[in-house]
Amino acid sequence: RSGMPYRIGSGVDFHRLVAGRELWVGGVLIPHHKGALGHSDADVLLHAICDALLGSLGLGDIGTHFPDSDQAYKNIESKILLERAITLIRKENYSVVNIDCTVCLEAPKIKPYTDAMREIIAQIAGINKRDVSIKATTTEQMGFAGREEGLMAYATVLVRKSEA
């Protein structure tokens, strides 16, 4: 592994929205008539953060570590996947500095839930809530997100080599 004291990672995730599923975003259950379809709880935001963390150190992606072909991850809470990604970062002697995210969906509005999301993510990452940013945007009714067929999230993380 590189001896660089700081590393940046980016992640993106997409999930379809369907009836009959819960909508988990950032570790928070959001009331909505559709939910995200996936092998786990399909938390698009936490999945994007996991990919950003893993990518920051060249450790592959969420599918490499937590494959949807493995029944151990069926319906798993994505908060557990994030905890495991953080553990992998710490095993490499790095810690999280900050996390910046954008969630893209037409509905529902997630602003009322972003404070709770930031708290959950910060607690798992072992950082201050002020070091977690979550923004939301729409696609102005364009594309799959605009038609409410799905949602996506982008995440960027900065990690720092721990002092030994």
Coordinates of C-alpha atoms in Angstrom, one line a residue:
R1 CA 0.0 0.0 0.0
S2 CA 1.2 3.5 -0.7
G3 CA 2.6 5.4 2.2
M4 CA 0.6 8.5 1.3
P5 CA -0.8 10.1 4.4
Y6 CA -4.1 11.0 2.8
R7 CA -6.2 9.1 0.2
I8 CA -9.5 10.1 -1.5
G9 CA -12.2 7.6 -2.6
S10 CA -15.4 8.1 -4.5
G11 CA -18.4 5.8 -4.8
V12 CA -21.7 5.7 -6.6
D13 CA -24.7 3.4 -6.2
F14 CA -28.1 3.0 -7.9
H15 CA -31.2 1.0 -6.9
R16 CA -34.6 0.6 -8.5
L17 CA -37.7 1.8 -6.6
V18 CA -40.5 -0.7 -6.3
A19 CA -43.7 -1.1 -4.3
G20 CA -43.6 -3.5 -1.4
R21 CA -40.1 -2.6 -0.2
E22 CA -38.9 -0.3 2.6
L23 CA -36.9 2.8 1.7
W24 CA -33.7 3.0 3.7
V25 CA -31.4 5.9 3.0
G26 CA -28.3 6.7 5.2
G27 CA -29.4 4.1 7.8
V28 CA -32.8 5.8 8.2
L29 CA -36.2 4.3 7.3
I30 CA -38.1 6.9 5.3
P31 CA -41.8 6.6 4.8
H32 CA -42.7 6.3 1.1
H33 CA -45.0 4.3 -1.1
K34 CA -41.9 2.7 -2.8
G35 CA -38.7 1.2 -1.5
A36 CA -35.3 0.3 -2.9
L37 CA -34.9 -3.1 -4.5
G38 CA -31.7 -5.0 -3.6
H39 CA -30.2 -8.1 -2.0
S40 CA -29.6 -6.2 1.3
D41 CA -31.8 -3.4 2.6
A42 CA -30.6 -1.6 -0.5
D43 CA -29.5 1.6 1.2
V44 CA -28.1 3.5 -1.8
L45 CA -26.3 6.1 0.4
L46 CA -24.5 3.7 2.7
H47 CA -23.5 1.5 -0.4
A48 CA -22.0 4.5 -2.1
I49 CA -20.0 5.4 1.1
C50 CA -18.8 1.8 1.4
D51 CA -17.5 1.9 -2.2
A52 CA -15.8 5.3 -1.6
L53 CA -14.1 3.9 1.5
L54 CA -12.9 0.7 -0.2
G55 CA -11.8 2.6 -3.3
S56 CA -9.8 5.1 -1.3
L57 CA -7.3 2.3 -0.5
G58 CA -7.7 0.2 -3.6
L59 CA -9.6 -2.5 -1.8
G60 CA -12.1 -3.3 -4.5
D61 CA -15.8 -2.6 -4.1
I62 CA -18.9 -3.5 -2.1
G63 CA -19.6 -6.4 -4.4
T64 CA -16.2 -7.9 -3.9
H65 CA -16.5 -7.9 -0.1
F66 CA -20.2 -8.4 0.3
P67 CA -21.5 -10.2 -2.8
D68 CA -25.2 -10.4 -3.5
S69 CA -24.6 -14.0 -4.4
D70 CA -23.9 -14.7 -0.7
Q71 CA -27.0 -15.5 1.3
A72 CA -25.2 -14.1 4.4
Y73 CA -26.0 -10.7 3.1
K74 CA -29.6 -11.3 2.2
N75 CA -31.6 -8.4 3.8
I76 CA -28.6 -7.4 5.8
E77 CA -28.7 -3.8 7.3
S78 CA -26.3 -1.7 5.3
K79 CA -25.2 -0.1 8.6
I80 CA -23.4 -3.5 9.2
L81 CA -21.8 -3.3 5.7
L82 CA -20.5 0.2 6.5
E83 CA -19.2 -1.0 9.9
R84 CA -17.3 -3.8 8.0
A85 CA -15.9 -1.3 5.4
I86 CA -14.7 0.9 8.2
T87 CA -13.0 -2.1 9.9
L88 CA -11.2 -2.9 6.6
I89 CA -10.0 0.7 6.4
R90 CA -8.7 0.6 10.0
K91 CA -6.9 -2.7 9.3
E92 CA -4.9 -0.8 6.7
N93 CA -4.1 1.7 9.4
Y94 CA -6.3 4.5 8.0
S95 CA -9.1 6.5 9.6
V96 CA -11.9 8.6 8.0
V97 CA -11.4 12.4 7.9
N98 CA -14.7 13.4 6.3
I99 CA -17.5 12.1 4.0
D100 CA -19.4 14.2 1.5
C101 CA -22.5 12.7 -0.2
T102 CA -25.3 13.6 -2.7
V103 CA -28.5 11.6 -3.0
C104 CA -30.4 12.0 -6.2
L105 CA -34.1 11.2 -6.2
E106 CA -37.3 12.9 -7.2
A107 CA -39.4 11.9 -4.1
P108 CA -39.6 11.7 -1.2
K109 CA -37.8 14.8 0.2
I110 CA -35.0 13.5 2.5
K111 CA -34.0 16.9 4.0
P112 CA -36.0 16.1 7.2
Y113 CA -33.9 13.0 7.7
T114 CA -30.4 14.1 6.8
D115 CA -29.5 15.1 10.4
A116 CA -30.3 11.6 11.6
M117 CA -28.4 10.1 8.7
R118 CA -25.3 12.2 9.5
E119 CA -25.5 11.1 13.1
I120 CA -25.6 7.4 12.2
I121 CA -22.8 7.6 9.6
A122 CA -20.6 9.7 11.9
Q123 CA -21.0 7.3 14.7
I124 CA -20.1 4.3 12.6
A125 CA -17.2 6.1 11.0
G126 CA -15.9 7.4 14.3
I127 CA -16.0 11.0 13.3
N128 CA -17.8 14.2 14.2
K129 CA -21.3 14.7 12.7
R130 CA -19.9 18.0 11.3
D131 CA -17.6 16.0 9.1
V132 CA -20.4 14.2 7.3
S133 CA -22.2 16.1 4.6
I134 CA -25.4 14.9 2.9
K135 CA -27.1 16.8 0.1
A136 CA -30.1 16.0 -2.0
T137 CA -31.0 16.8 -5.5
T138 CA -33.6 15.9 -8.1
T139 CA -33.1 15.4 -11.9
E140 CA -35.9 17.9 -12.6
Q141 CA -38.1 14.9 -13.7
M142 CA -35.6 13.7 -16.2
G143 CA -34.3 10.1 -16.5
F144 CA -35.0 7.1 -14.3
A145 CA -34.7 9.1 -11.1
G146 CA -37.0 11.8 -12.4
R147 CA -39.6 9.2 -13.3
E148 CA -39.2 7.8 -9.8
E149 CA -38.0 4.4 -11.1
G150 CA -34.9 4.6 -9.0
L151 CA -32.5 6.6 -6.9
M152 CA -28.8 7.1 -6.8
A153 CA -26.1 8.3 -4.4
Y154 CA -22.6 9.6 -4.8
A155 CA -20.0 9.7 -2.0
T156 CA -16.5 11.1 -1.6
V157 CA -14.3 10.3 1.4
L158 CA -11.0 11.4 2.6
V159 CA -9.0 9.0 4.8
R160 CA -5.8 9.6 6.7
K161 CA -3.0 7.2 7.7
S162 CA -3.2 6.7 11.4
E163 CA -0.1 7.8 13.4
A164 CA 1.7 4.7 14.7

